[in-house]
Amino acid sequence: MEQIPLELISNFLSLIILIMIFVKYYQYKKKLEVLKKLDELKTSKKLTSEDKSFIKLNLKDYQILIVKDEQRLKLVYPVFILIAGILLAFLDFKEALIHLNVVIVAYILLQINKIHNKNFVSFLTELNKDLD
């Protein structure tokens, strides 16, 4: 039975994470459109009570998500560094770089998630001003 090369698995994982980044970006754009429409409604003073409760609820939810993102990143940074160190210590440099690709792409995904959540908190905070 022939074995699957480890590089192929690494590349496949990187590809999956890249697809997750594109999905995250698409979701971000859709949510941003909703916030823009809410801003237009607020500017024209046509926000309903449901819109106002939606803004307040989402603001709280995204503030919680930011705290969770920061906790997750504090835990994951040392793990990424440990993985990178192990790869560099036990593999040839060329081979280690192939596998580090997964770590780097995962790091980028976590950063994008954190940035998106911070942006939503900023937008929702601005929308939440002068409500009621």
Short mmCIF file of N, CA and C in Angstrom, two decimals:
data_model
loop_
_atom_site.label_atom_id
_atom_site.label_comp_id
_atom_site.label_asym_id
_atom_site.label_seq_id
_atom_site.Cartn_x
_atom_site.Cartn_y
_atom_site.Cartn_z
N MET A 1 0.85 -1.18 0.00
CA MET A 1 0.00 0.00 0.00
C MET A 1 0.89 1.25 0.00
N GLU A 2 0.60 2.12 -0.91
CA GLU A 2 1.40 3.34 -1.04
C GLU A 2 0.92 4.41 -0.06
N GLN A 3 1.89 5.13 0.51
CA GLN A 3 1.57 6.15 1.49
C GLN A 3 1.39 7.51 0.82
N ILE A 4 0.50 8.33 1.38
CA ILE A 4 0.30 9.68 0.87
C ILE A 4 1.44 10.56 1.40
N PRO A 5 2.08 11.32 0.52
CA PRO A 5 3.17 12.19 0.98
C PRO A 5 2.65 13.24 1.98
N LEU A 6 3.44 13.52 2.99
CA LEU A 6 3.08 14.48 4.02
C LEU A 6 2.92 15.88 3.44
N GLU A 7 3.68 16.20 2.40
CA GLU A 7 3.57 17.51 1.76
C GLU A 7 2.19 17.70 1.15
N LEU A 8 1.64 16.62 0.61
CA LEU A 8 0.31 16.69 0.01
C LEU A 8 -0.74 17.00 1.07
N ILE A 9 -0.61 16.40 2.24
CA ILE A 9 -1.54 16.65 3.34
C ILE A 9 -1.41 18.10 3.80
N SER A 10 -0.18 18.59 3.92
CA SER A 10 0.06 19.99 4.32
C SER A 10 -0.57 20.95 3.32
N ASN A 11 -0.36 20.69 2.06
CA ASN A 11 -0.94 21.56 1.03
C ASN A 11 -2.45 21.51 1.04
N PHE A 12 -3.01 20.35 1.27
CA PHE A 12 -4.46 20.19 1.33
C PHE A 12 -5.03 20.98 2.52
N LEU A 13 -4.37 20.90 3.68
CA LEU A 13 -4.81 21.67 4.85
C LEU A 13 -4.73 23.17 4.59
N SER A 14 -3.65 23.60 3.94
CA SER A 14 -3.51 25.02 3.60
C SER A 14 -4.62 25.46 2.67
N LEU A 15 -4.95 24.63 1.71
CA LEU A 15 -6.01 24.95 0.77
C LEU A 15 -7.36 25.06 1.48
N ILE A 16 -7.63 24.17 2.41
CA ILE A 16 -8.88 24.23 3.18
C ILE A 16 -8.94 25.53 3.98
N ILE A 17 -7.83 25.90 4.61
CA ILE A 17 -7.81 27.14 5.40
C ILE A 17 -7.99 28.35 4.49
N LEU A 18 -7.39 28.33 3.30
CA LEU A 18 -7.58 29.43 2.35
C LEU A 18 -9.04 29.55 1.92
N ILE A 19 -9.69 28.43 1.71
CA ILE A 19 -11.12 28.45 1.37
C ILE A 19 -11.91 29.05 2.53
N MET A 20 -11.53 28.70 3.76
CA MET A 20 -12.19 29.29 4.94
C MET A 20 -11.98 30.81 4.98
N ILE A 21 -10.81 31.27 4.58
CA ILE A 21 -10.55 32.72 4.55
C ILE A 21 -11.47 33.40 3.53
N PHE A 22 -11.63 32.82 2.36
CA PHE A 22 -12.50 33.40 1.35
C PHE A 22 -13.96 33.38 1.79
N VAL A 23 -14.39 32.32 2.45
CA VAL A 23 -15.75 32.26 2.98
C VAL A 23 -15.94 33.34 4.05
N LYS A 24 -14.95 33.49 4.91
CA LYS A 24 -14.99 34.51 5.95
C LYS A 24 -15.11 35.90 5.33
N TYR A 25 -14.34 36.15 4.27
CA TYR A 25 -14.39 37.44 3.57
C TYR A 25 -15.77 37.68 2.95
N TYR A 26 -16.34 36.66 2.34
CA TYR A 26 -17.67 36.77 1.74
C TYR A 26 -18.71 37.08 2.81
N GLN A 27 -18.64 36.39 3.94
CA GLN A 27 -19.57 36.65 5.05
C GLN A 27 -19.40 38.07 5.57
N TYR A 28 -18.15 38.52 5.65
CA TYR A 28 -17.85 39.87 6.11
C TYR A 28 -18.52 40.90 5.20
N LYS A 29 -18.40 40.71 3.91
CA LYS A 29 -18.99 41.65 2.95
C LYS A 29 -20.52 41.68 3.09
N LYS A 30 -21.14 40.53 3.27
CA LYS A 30 -22.59 40.48 3.43
C LYS A 30 -23.03 41.20 4.71
N LYS A 31 -22.30 40.97 5.81
CA LYS A 31 -22.64 41.64 7.07
C LYS A 31 -22.40 43.14 6.97
N LEU A 32 -21.38 43.51 6.24
CA LEU A 32 -21.08 44.93 6.05
C LEU A 32 -22.20 45.63 5.28
N GLU A 33 -22.77 44.94 4.31
CA GLU A 33 -23.91 45.50 3.57
C GLU A 33 -25.09 45.76 4.49
N VAL A 34 -25.35 44.84 5.41
CA VAL A 34 -26.45 45.01 6.37
C VAL A 34 -26.19 46.23 7.24
N LEU A 35 -24.95 46.38 7.70
CA LEU A 35 -24.61 47.52 8.54
C LEU A 35 -24.72 48.84 7.77
N LYS A 36 -24.38 48.83 6.51
CA LYS A 36 -24.51 50.04 5.69
C LYS A 36 -25.97 50.42 5.54
N LYS A 37 -26.83 49.42 5.34
CA LYS A 37 -28.26 49.71 5.23
C LYS A 37 -28.80 50.25 6.55
N LEU A 38 -28.33 49.69 7.65
CA LEU A 38 -28.75 50.20 8.95
C LEU A 38 -28.28 51.64 9.15
N ASP A 39 -27.09 51.94 8.67
CA ASP A 39 -26.58 53.30 8.77
C ASP A 39 -27.42 54.26 7.94
N GLU A 40 -27.81 53.81 6.76
CA GLU A 40 -28.69 54.64 5.92
C GLU A 40 -30.02 54.88 6.62
N LEU A 41 -30.58 53.85 7.22
CA LEU A 41 -31.83 53.99 7.95
C LEU A 41 -31.67 54.94 9.14
N LYS A 42 -30.56 54.84 9.81
CA LYS A 42 -30.33 55.72 10.95
C LYS A 42 -30.20 57.17 10.49
N THR A 43 -29.49 57.38 9.40
CA THR A 43 -29.31 58.73 8.86
C THR A 43 -30.65 59.35 8.47
N SER A 44 -31.50 58.53 7.88
CA SER A 44 -32.82 59.02 7.48
C SER A 44 -33.85 58.91 8.61
N LYS A 45 -33.39 58.51 9.79
CA LYS A 45 -34.23 58.40 11.00
C LYS A 45 -35.42 57.47 10.79
N LYS A 46 -35.13 56.32 10.17
CA LYS A 46 -36.18 55.33 9.91
C LYS A 46 -35.90 54.00 10.59
N LEU A 47 -35.06 54.02 11.62
CA LEU A 47 -34.76 52.77 12.34
C LEU A 47 -35.98 52.33 13.14
N THR A 48 -36.31 51.06 13.03
CA THR A 48 -37.40 50.52 13.83
C THR A 48 -36.85 50.05 15.17
N SER A 49 -37.71 49.71 16.07
CA SER A 49 -37.26 49.21 17.38
C SER A 49 -36.53 47.87 17.21
N GLU A 50 -36.94 47.08 16.21
CA GLU A 50 -36.25 45.82 15.95
C GLU A 50 -34.82 46.08 15.46
N ASP A 51 -34.66 47.10 14.62
CA ASP A 51 -33.32 47.47 14.14
C ASP A 51 -32.44 47.88 15.32
N LYS A 52 -32.99 48.68 16.20
CA LYS A 52 -32.23 49.14 17.37
C LYS A 52 -31.84 47.98 18.27
N SER A 53 -32.76 47.06 18.49
CA SER A 53 -32.43 45.90 19.33
C SER A 53 -31.41 45.00 18.63
N PHE A 54 -31.51 44.90 17.29
CA PHE A 54 -30.55 44.14 16.51
C PHE A 54 -29.15 44.73 16.68
N ILE A 55 -29.04 46.04 16.61
CA ILE A 55 -27.75 46.72 16.76
C ILE A 55 -27.19 46.46 18.15
N LYS A 56 -28.00 46.63 19.17
CA LYS A 56 -27.53 46.47 20.55
C LYS A 56 -27.12 45.02 20.83
N LEU A 57 -27.92 44.08 20.38
CA LEU A 57 -27.62 42.67 20.60
C LEU A 57 -26.34 42.26 19.89
N ASN A 58 -26.21 42.67 18.63
CA ASN A 58 -25.01 42.32 17.87
C ASN A 58 -23.76 42.99 18.43
N LEU A 59 -23.91 44.20 18.93
CA LEU A 59 -22.77 44.88 19.54
C LEU A 59 -22.27 44.07 20.73
N LYS A 60 -23.17 43.62 21.58
CA LYS A 60 -22.78 42.80 22.73
C LYS A 60 -22.14 41.49 22.28
N ASP A 61 -22.75 40.86 21.27
CA ASP A 61 -22.23 39.59 20.78
C ASP A 61 -20.81 39.73 20.22
N TYR A 62 -20.59 40.78 19.43
CA TYR A 62 -19.27 40.98 18.84
C TYR A 62 -18.24 41.40 19.87
N GLN A 63 -18.66 42.11 20.90
CA GLN A 63 -17.72 42.44 21.98
C GLN A 63 -17.27 41.18 22.70
N ILE A 64 -18.19 40.24 22.88
CA ILE A 64 -17.84 38.95 23.50
C ILE A 64 -16.91 38.17 22.57
N LEU A 65 -17.20 38.21 21.26
CA LEU A 65 -16.35 37.50 20.30
C LEU A 65 -14.93 38.05 20.28
N ILE A 66 -14.77 39.37 20.43
CA ILE A 66 -13.43 39.95 20.45
C ILE A 66 -12.65 39.42 21.65
N VAL A 67 -13.29 39.36 22.81
CA VAL A 67 -12.62 38.84 24.01
C VAL A 67 -12.21 37.38 23.78
N LYS A 68 -13.10 36.59 23.19
CA LYS A 68 -12.79 35.19 22.90
C LYS A 68 -11.65 35.07 21.89
N ASP A 69 -11.66 35.94 20.86
CA ASP A 69 -10.58 35.94 19.86
C ASP A 69 -9.24 36.23 20.51
N GLU A 70 -9.21 37.22 21.39
CA GLU A 70 -7.95 37.58 22.04
C GLU A 70 -7.46 36.46 22.95
N GLN A 71 -8.38 35.81 23.65
CA GLN A 71 -7.98 34.67 24.50
C GLN A 71 -7.47 33.52 23.65
N ARG A 72 -8.15 33.26 22.55
CA ARG A 72 -7.73 32.17 21.65
C ARG A 72 -6.34 32.46 21.07
N LEU A 73 -6.11 33.70 20.67
CA LEU A 73 -4.82 34.07 20.10
C LEU A 73 -3.70 33.97 21.13
N LYS A 74 -3.99 34.35 22.39
CA LYS A 74 -2.97 34.23 23.44
C LYS A 74 -2.58 32.78 23.66
N LEU A 75 -3.53 31.88 23.48
CA LEU A 75 -3.25 30.45 23.64
C LEU A 75 -2.55 29.88 22.40
N VAL A 76 -2.95 30.31 21.23
CA VAL A 76 -2.47 29.71 19.99
C VAL A 76 -1.08 30.20 19.58
N TYR A 77 -0.73 31.46 19.88
CA TYR A 77 0.59 31.97 19.50
C TYR A 77 1.72 31.06 19.97
N PRO A 78 1.77 30.73 21.26
CA PRO A 78 2.86 29.84 21.70
C PRO A 78 2.82 28.46 21.03
N VAL A 79 1.62 27.98 20.76
CA VAL A 79 1.49 26.68 20.09
C VAL A 79 2.07 26.77 18.67
N PHE A 80 1.76 27.85 17.96
CA PHE A 80 2.31 28.04 16.61
C PHE A 80 3.84 28.12 16.65
N ILE A 81 4.35 28.86 17.63
CA ILE A 81 5.81 29.00 17.77
C ILE A 81 6.43 27.64 18.07
N LEU A 82 5.80 26.86 18.93
CA LEU A 82 6.30 25.53 19.27
C LEU A 82 6.30 24.63 18.03
N ILE A 83 5.22 24.66 17.28
CA ILE A 83 5.13 23.84 16.07
C ILE A 83 6.22 24.25 15.07
N ALA A 84 6.39 25.57 14.90
CA ALA A 84 7.42 26.05 13.98
C ALA A 84 8.81 25.61 14.43
N GLY A 85 9.07 25.69 15.73
CA GLY A 85 10.36 25.26 16.26
C GLY A 85 10.60 23.78 16.05
N ILE A 86 9.60 22.98 16.29
CA ILE A 86 9.72 21.52 16.10
C ILE A 86 9.98 21.20 14.63
N LEU A 87 9.23 21.85 13.76
CA LEU A 87 9.42 21.60 12.33
C LEU A 87 10.82 21.98 11.88
N LEU A 88 11.29 23.14 12.34
CA LEU A 88 12.63 23.59 11.93
C LEU A 88 13.74 22.73 12.55
N ALA A 89 13.47 22.19 13.74
CA ALA A 89 14.49 21.39 14.42
C ALA A 89 14.62 19.99 13.83
N PHE A 90 13.50 19.41 13.42
CA PHE A 90 13.54 18.00 13.03
C PHE A 90 13.44 17.73 11.53
N LEU A 91 13.19 18.77 10.75
CA LEU A 91 13.08 18.57 9.30
C LEU A 91 14.11 19.43 8.59
N ASP A 92 14.40 19.06 7.36
CA ASP A 92 15.24 19.92 6.52
C ASP A 92 14.51 21.25 6.36
N PHE A 93 15.29 22.31 6.16
CA PHE A 93 14.71 23.65 6.06
C PHE A 93 13.66 23.71 4.95
N LYS A 94 13.98 23.13 3.80
CA LYS A 94 13.06 23.14 2.66
C LYS A 94 11.75 22.44 3.00
N GLU A 95 11.85 21.28 3.63
CA GLU A 95 10.66 20.52 4.00
C GLU A 95 9.89 21.22 5.11
N ALA A 96 10.60 21.83 6.06
CA ALA A 96 9.94 22.55 7.16
C ALA A 96 9.12 23.72 6.63
N LEU A 97 9.64 24.41 5.63
CA LEU A 97 8.91 25.55 5.07
C LEU A 97 7.60 25.11 4.42
N ILE A 98 7.59 23.94 3.83
CA ILE A 98 6.36 23.42 3.22
C ILE A 98 5.30 23.23 4.30
N HIS A 99 5.69 22.70 5.44
CA HIS A 99 4.73 22.45 6.52
C HIS A 99 4.41 23.72 7.30
N LEU A 100 5.34 24.67 7.35
CA LEU A 100 5.08 25.95 8.02
C LEU A 100 3.99 26.73 7.30
N ASN A 101 3.78 26.42 6.05
CA ASN A 101 2.73 27.07 5.28
C ASN A 101 1.38 26.94 5.99
N VAL A 102 1.09 25.78 6.54
CA VAL A 102 -0.17 25.56 7.24
C VAL A 102 -0.26 26.46 8.47
N VAL A 103 0.82 26.56 9.22
CA VAL A 103 0.84 27.39 10.42
C VAL A 103 0.62 28.85 10.05
N ILE A 104 1.28 29.30 9.01
CA ILE A 104 1.17 30.71 8.59
C ILE A 104 -0.25 31.01 8.11
N VAL A 105 -0.82 30.15 7.33
CA VAL A 105 -2.18 30.39 6.82
C VAL A 105 -3.19 30.34 7.97
N ALA A 106 -3.01 29.45 8.93
CA ALA A 106 -3.90 29.40 10.09
C ALA A 106 -3.78 30.68 10.91
N TYR A 107 -2.56 31.17 11.06
CA TYR A 107 -2.33 32.44 11.77
C TYR A 107 -3.06 33.58 11.07
N ILE A 108 -2.97 33.62 9.76
CA ILE A 108 -3.65 34.66 8.98
C ILE A 108 -5.16 34.57 9.18
N LEU A 109 -5.70 33.36 9.17
CA LEU A 109 -7.14 33.18 9.39
C LEU A 109 -7.56 33.74 10.75
N LEU A 110 -6.81 33.45 11.78
CA LEU A 110 -7.14 33.95 13.12
C LEU A 110 -7.07 35.48 13.17
N GLN A 111 -6.07 36.05 12.51
CA GLN A 111 -5.95 37.51 12.48
C GLN A 111 -7.11 38.15 11.72
N ILE A 112 -7.49 37.56 10.60
CA ILE A 112 -8.61 38.09 9.82
C ILE A 112 -9.89 38.05 10.64
N ASN A 113 -10.09 36.96 11.34
CA ASN A 113 -11.28 36.83 12.20
C ASN A 113 -11.30 37.94 13.26
N LYS A 114 -10.17 38.17 13.88
CA LYS A 114 -10.07 39.21 14.92
C LYS A 114 -10.33 40.59 14.33
N ILE A 115 -9.75 40.88 13.17
CA ILE A 115 -9.92 42.18 12.53
C ILE A 115 -11.38 42.40 12.13
N HIS A 116 -12.01 41.39 11.58
CA HIS A 116 -13.42 41.51 11.19
C HIS A 116 -14.29 41.81 12.41
N ASN A 117 -14.05 41.08 13.48
CA ASN A 117 -14.86 41.31 14.69
C ASN A 117 -14.64 42.70 15.26
N LYS A 118 -13.39 43.17 15.25
CA LYS A 118 -13.12 44.54 15.73
C LYS A 118 -13.81 45.57 14.84
N ASN A 119 -13.80 45.34 13.54
CA ASN A 119 -14.48 46.26 12.63
C ASN A 119 -15.98 46.31 12.90
N PHE A 120 -16.58 45.14 13.11
CA PHE A 120 -18.01 45.11 13.39
C PHE A 120 -18.33 45.83 14.69
N VAL A 121 -17.49 45.67 15.70
CA VAL A 121 -17.72 46.37 16.96
C VAL A 121 -17.64 47.88 16.72
N SER A 122 -16.67 48.32 15.93
CA SER A 122 -16.55 49.75 15.63
C SER A 122 -17.80 50.27 14.91
N PHE A 123 -18.22 49.54 13.90
CA PHE A 123 -19.39 49.97 13.12
C PHE A 123 -20.66 49.96 13.99
N LEU A 124 -20.81 48.90 14.77
CA LEU A 124 -22.01 48.80 15.61
C LEU A 124 -22.00 49.84 16.74
N THR A 125 -20.81 50.16 17.25
CA THR A 125 -20.71 51.19 18.27
C THR A 125 -21.14 52.54 17.68
N GLU A 126 -20.71 52.79 16.49
CA GLU A 126 -21.10 54.04 15.81
C GLU A 126 -22.61 54.07 15.56
N LEU A 127 -23.16 52.94 15.15
CA LEU A 127 -24.61 52.87 14.93
C LEU A 127 -25.38 53.00 16.26
N ASN A 128 -24.80 52.51 17.32
CA ASN A 128 -25.47 52.50 18.62
C ASN A 128 -25.50 53.89 19.27
N LYS A 129 -24.64 54.79 18.81
CA LYS A 129 -24.62 56.14 19.37
C LYS A 129 -25.96 56.84 19.10
N ASP A 130 -26.43 57.54 20.07
CA ASP A 130 -27.63 58.36 19.96
C ASP A 130 -28.90 57.56 19.66
N LEU A 131 -28.90 56.27 19.98
CA LEU A 131 -30.12 55.49 19.85
C LEU A 131 -30.94 55.70 21.12
N ASP A 132 -32.23 55.79 20.96
CA ASP A 132 -33.18 56.01 22.06
C ASP A 132 -33.12 57.34 22.64
#
